[in-house]
PDB file of C-alpha atoms and ligand atoms in Angstrom:
ATOM      1  CA  MET C 100       5.797  -7.276 -11.694  1.00 88.00           C
ATOM      2  CA  LEU C 101       7.070  -4.626  -9.356  1.00 90.00           C
ATOM      3  CA  THR C 102      10.387  -3.344 -10.612  1.00 88.00           C
ATOM      4  CA  ASN C 103      12.433  -0.624  -8.903  1.00 93.00           C
ATOM      5  CA  LEU C 104      12.081   0.348  -5.215  1.00 96.00           C
ATOM      6  CA  GLU C 105      10.863   3.803  -6.242  1.00 97.00           C
ATOM      7  CA  HIS C 106      10.815   5.505  -2.864  1.00 97.00           C
ATOM      8  CA  LEU C 107      10.304   5.203   0.873  1.00 98.00           C
ATOM      9  CA  GLY C 108       7.605   7.509   2.237  1.00 98.00           C
ATOM     10  CA  LEU C 109       8.347   8.904   5.680  1.00 98.00           C
ATOM     11  CA  ALA C 110       5.624  10.526   7.798  1.00 98.00           C
ATOM     12  CA  VAL C 111       6.881  13.636   9.623  1.00 98.00           C
ATOM     13  CA  LYS C 112       5.258  16.167  11.870  1.00 97.00           C
ATOM     14  CA  ASP C 113       7.404  19.182  11.070  1.00 97.00           C
ATOM     15  CA  LEU C 114       8.360  19.241   7.392  1.00 98.00           C
ATOM     16  CA  THR C 115      10.847  22.085   7.752  1.00 98.00           C
ATOM     17  CA  ALA C 116      12.714  20.347  10.569  1.00 98.00           C
ATOM     18  CA  ALA C 117      12.622  16.976   8.784  1.00 98.00           C
ATOM     19  CA  THR C 118      13.900  18.533   5.536  1.00 98.00           C
ATOM     20  CA  ALA C 119      16.804  20.080   7.423  1.00 98.00           C
ATOM     21  CA  LEU C 120      17.538  16.757   9.135  1.00 98.00           C
ATOM     22  CA  TYR C 121      17.466  14.707   5.914  1.00 98.00           C
ATOM     23  CA  THR C 122      19.501  17.358   4.051  1.00 98.00           C
ATOM     24  CA  LYS C 123      22.217  16.844   6.678  1.00 98.00           C
ATOM     25  CA  LEU C 124      21.829  13.063   6.784  1.00 98.00           C
ATOM     26  CA  LEU C 125      21.897  12.560   3.023  1.00 97.00           C
ATOM     27  CA  GLY C 126      24.427  15.295   2.348  1.00 97.00           C
ATOM     28  CA  GLN C 127      22.326  16.858  -0.361  1.00 97.00           C
ATOM     29  CA  GLU C 128      19.384  19.193  -0.912  1.00 98.00           C
ATOM     30  CA  PRO C 129      15.945  17.903  -1.900  1.00 98.00           C
ATOM     31  CA  TYR C 130      15.105  18.141  -5.638  1.00 97.00           C
ATOM     32  CA  LYS C 131      11.418  18.850  -5.251  1.00 96.00           C
ATOM     33  CA  GLN C 132       8.766  20.133  -2.910  1.00 97.00           C
ATOM     34  CA  GLU C 133       5.141  19.599  -3.833  1.00 95.00           C
ATOM     35  CA  HIS C 134       1.748  20.097  -2.256  1.00 95.00           C
ATOM     36  CA  VAL C 135      -0.741  17.336  -3.105  1.00 91.00           C
ATOM     37  CA  ALA C 136      -4.137  18.880  -2.479  1.00 89.00           C
ATOM     38  CA  SER C 137      -6.083  15.652  -3.063  1.00 85.00           C
ATOM     39  CA  GLU C 138      -4.189  13.976  -0.176  1.00 89.00           C
ATOM     40  CA  ALA C 139      -3.819  17.093   1.986  1.00 94.00           C
ATOM     41  CA  VAL C 140      -0.069  16.570   2.230  1.00 96.00           C
ATOM     42  CA  ASP C 141       3.099  18.553   1.642  1.00 97.00           C
ATOM     43  CA  THR C 142       5.926  16.467   0.232  1.00 97.00           C
ATOM     44  CA  VAL C 143       9.682  16.883  -0.106  1.00 98.00           C
ATOM     45  CA  PHE C 144      11.733  14.524  -2.298  1.00 98.00           C
ATOM     46  CA  PHE C 145      15.389  13.529  -2.168  1.00 98.00           C
ATOM     47  CA  GLN C 146      17.045  11.445  -4.863  1.00 97.00           C
ATOM     48  CA  VAL C 147      19.168   8.672  -3.321  1.00 96.00           C
ATOM     49  CA  GLY C 148      20.837   6.693  -6.140  1.00 94.00           C
ATOM     50  CA  GLY C 149      18.078   4.947  -8.060  1.00 92.00           C
ATOM     51  CA  SER C 150      15.525   5.481  -5.279  1.00 96.00           C
ATOM     52  CA  LYS C 151      14.010   8.414  -3.436  1.00 97.00           C
ATOM     53  CA  ILE C 152      13.040   9.510   0.027  1.00 98.00           C
ATOM     54  CA  GLU C 153       9.606  11.188   0.231  1.00 98.00           C
ATOM     55  CA  LEU C 154       8.897  13.226   3.336  1.00 98.00           C
ATOM     56  CA  LEU C 155       5.169  13.619   3.985  1.00 98.00           C
ATOM     57  CA  ALA C 156       3.432  16.053   6.342  1.00 98.00           C
ATOM     58  CA  GLY C 157      -0.306  16.418   6.657  1.00 97.00           C
ATOM     59  CA  THR C 158      -1.807  19.820   5.931  1.00 97.00           C
ATOM     60  CA  SER C 159      -5.222  19.248   7.503  1.00 96.00           C
ATOM     61  CA  PRO C 160      -6.638  17.330  10.474  1.00 94.00           C
ATOM     62  CA  ASP C 161      -8.204  14.720   8.172  1.00 93.00           C
ATOM     63  CA  SER C 162      -5.108  14.108   6.111  1.00 95.00           C
ATOM     64  CA  ALA C 163      -4.132  10.433   6.154  1.00 93.00           C
ATOM     65  CA  ILE C 164      -0.702  11.431   7.406  1.00 96.00           C
ATOM     66  CA  THR C 165      -2.074  13.571  10.247  1.00 97.00           C
ATOM     67  CA  ARG C 166      -4.312  10.699  11.328  1.00 96.00           C
ATOM     68  CA  TYR C 167      -1.448   8.209  11.042  1.00 96.00           C
ATOM     69  CA  LEU C 168       0.741  10.320  13.336  1.00 97.00           C
ATOM     70  CA  GLU C 169      -2.005  10.445  15.969  1.00 97.00           C
ATOM     71  CA  LYS C 170      -1.486   6.675  16.402  1.00 95.00           C
ATOM     72  CA  LYS C 171       2.053   5.966  15.298  1.00 95.00           C
ATOM     73  CA  PRO C 172       5.496   7.548  15.684  1.00 96.00           C
ATOM     74  CA  GLU C 173       7.245   9.394  12.861  1.00 97.00           C
ATOM     75  CA  GLY C 174       9.141   7.198  10.476  1.00 97.00           C
ATOM     76  CA  ILE C 175       8.555   4.841   7.556  1.00 97.00           C
ATOM     77  CA  HIS C 176       4.952   5.173   6.382  1.00 97.00           C
ATOM     78  CA  HIS C 177       5.006   3.345   3.052  1.00 97.00           C
ATOM     79  CA  VAL C 178       7.221   1.523   0.571  1.00 98.00           C
ATOM     80  CA  ALA C 179       6.707   2.447  -3.082  1.00 97.00           C
ATOM     81  CA  PHE C 180       7.527   0.236  -6.037  1.00 97.00           C
ATOM     82  CA  GLU C 181       7.655   1.277  -9.637  1.00 97.00           C
ATOM     83  CA  VAL C 182       5.445  -0.530 -12.141  1.00 97.00           C
ATOM     84  CA  ASP C 183       5.277  -0.214 -15.937  1.00 95.00           C
ATOM     85  CA  ASP C 184       1.508  -0.809 -16.172  1.00 96.00           C
ATOM     86  CA  ILE C 185      -0.328   0.104 -12.974  1.00 97.00           C
ATOM     87  CA  ARG C 186      -3.725  -1.163 -14.139  1.00 97.00           C
ATOM     88  CA  ALA C 187      -2.251  -4.556 -15.055  1.00 97.00           C
ATOM     89  CA  GLU C 188      -0.487  -4.797 -11.670  1.00 97.00           C
ATOM     90  CA  MET C 189      -3.641  -3.766  -9.791  1.00 98.00           C
ATOM     91  CA  ALA C 190      -5.548  -6.546 -11.577  1.00 98.00           C
ATOM     92  CA  ARG C 191      -2.783  -9.050 -10.883  1.00 98.00           C
ATOM     93  CA  LEU C 192      -2.627  -8.161  -7.144  1.00 97.00           C
ATOM     94  CA  ARG C 193      -6.399  -8.206  -6.825  1.00 97.00           C
ATOM     95  CA  ALA C 194      -6.433 -11.710  -8.356  1.00 98.00           C
ATOM     96  CA  GLU C 195      -3.714 -12.715  -5.827  1.00 97.00           C
ATOM     97  CA  GLY C 196      -5.983 -11.641  -2.972  1.00 97.00           C
ATOM     98  CA  PHE C 197      -4.381  -8.324  -2.038  1.00 98.00           C
ATOM     99  CA  GLN C 198      -6.710  -5.568  -0.851  1.00 98.00           C
ATOM    100  CA  LEU C 199      -6.282  -2.377  -2.837  1.00 98.00           C
ATOM    101  CA  LEU C 200      -7.125   0.953  -1.200  1.00 96.00           C
ATOM    102  CA  ASN C 201      -8.221   2.603  -4.397  1.00 93.00           C
ATOM    103  CA  GLU C 202     -10.292   1.124  -7.233  1.00 93.00           C
ATOM    104  CA  GLU C 203      -8.656   3.277  -9.871  1.00 95.00           C
ATOM    105  CA  PRO C 204      -5.130   4.645 -10.113  1.00 96.00           C
ATOM    106  CA  LYS C 205      -4.951   8.202  -8.759  1.00 93.00           C
ATOM    107  CA  ARG C 206      -2.663  11.094  -9.362  1.00 90.00           C
ATOM    108  CA  GLY C 207       0.092  11.206  -6.721  1.00 88.00           C
ATOM    109  CA  ALA C 208       3.100  13.413  -6.120  1.00 88.00           C
ATOM    110  CA  ASP C 209       6.091  13.598  -8.452  1.00 88.00           C
ATOM    111  CA  ASN C 210       4.176  12.925 -11.693  1.00 90.00           C
ATOM    112  CA  LYS C 211       2.965   9.453 -10.785  1.00 93.00           C
ATOM    113  CA  LEU C 212      -0.198   7.432 -11.052  1.00 95.00           C
ATOM    114  CA  VAL C 213      -0.453   5.569  -7.766  1.00 95.00           C
ATOM    115  CA  CYS C 214      -2.411   2.874  -5.968  1.00 97.00           C
ATOM    116  CA  PHE C 215      -2.026   1.724  -2.368  1.00 97.00           C
ATOM    117  CA  VAL C 216      -2.197  -1.856  -1.074  1.00 98.00           C
ATOM    118  CA  HIS C 217      -3.722  -2.299   2.405  1.00 97.00           C
ATOM    119  CA  PRO C 218      -1.077  -3.204   4.991  1.00 96.00           C
ATOM    120  CA  LYS C 219      -3.400  -5.896   6.396  1.00 97.00           C
ATOM    121  CA  SER C 220      -2.966  -7.825   3.150  1.00 97.00           C
ATOM    122  CA  ALA C 221       0.737  -7.022   2.705  1.00 96.00           C
ATOM    123  CA  GLY C 222       2.492  -8.189   5.814  1.00 96.00           C
ATOM    124  CA  GLY C 223       1.851  -4.986   7.772  1.00 96.00           C
ATOM    125  CA  VAL C 224       3.490  -2.712   5.155  1.00 97.00           C
ATOM    126  CA  LEU C 225       1.550  -0.032   3.287  1.00 97.00           C
ATOM    127  CA  VAL C 226       2.662  -0.612  -0.295  1.00 98.00           C
ATOM    128  CA  GLU C 227       2.371   1.999  -3.038  1.00 97.00           C
ATOM    129  CA  LEU C 228       2.481   1.148  -6.673  1.00 97.00           C
ATOM    130  CA  CYS C 229       3.552   3.984  -8.912  1.00 96.00           C
ATOM    131  CA  GLN C 230       3.764   4.459 -12.608  1.00 97.00           C
ATOM    132  CA  SER C 231       5.464   7.514 -14.148  1.00 94.00           C
ATOM    133  CA  ILE C 232       3.153   9.758 -16.119  1.00 92.00           C
ATOM    134  CA  LYS C 233       4.789  10.450 -19.464  1.00 82.00           C
ATOM    135  CA  GLU C 234       4.042  13.986 -20.555  1.00 68.00           C
TER     136      GLU C 234
HETATM  137 CO1   CO S 450       4.775   7.748  -1.831  1.00 81.09          CO
END
């Protein structure tokens, strides 16, 4: 089962400008900035109660975020839910007919194992499952 709404991922073109905007909007500074080389994205995270806002900017022309912003406006890119056992949830969703975008969990930002569910199988919403990596 998906538990907490872990974060909303927002696709932005200018990470510096978006960070300044969300710092003003939320009335607080981000708690983390992280480059995810495997996804070619720079991320900035804000804690908002029990959930987070993840700002995402592409760092190369073939980054998924760069390609997304060639077709769509800036804004909500994905909705991320926390899971306790990502492999079990991936198997459950596969059995329910959802199309997963990765066969195996992969390392995402903010110490998470992640898997994405194709928006075509999830009501038009790109869904991210994430499990905290305990280190
Ligand atoms: Co995310």
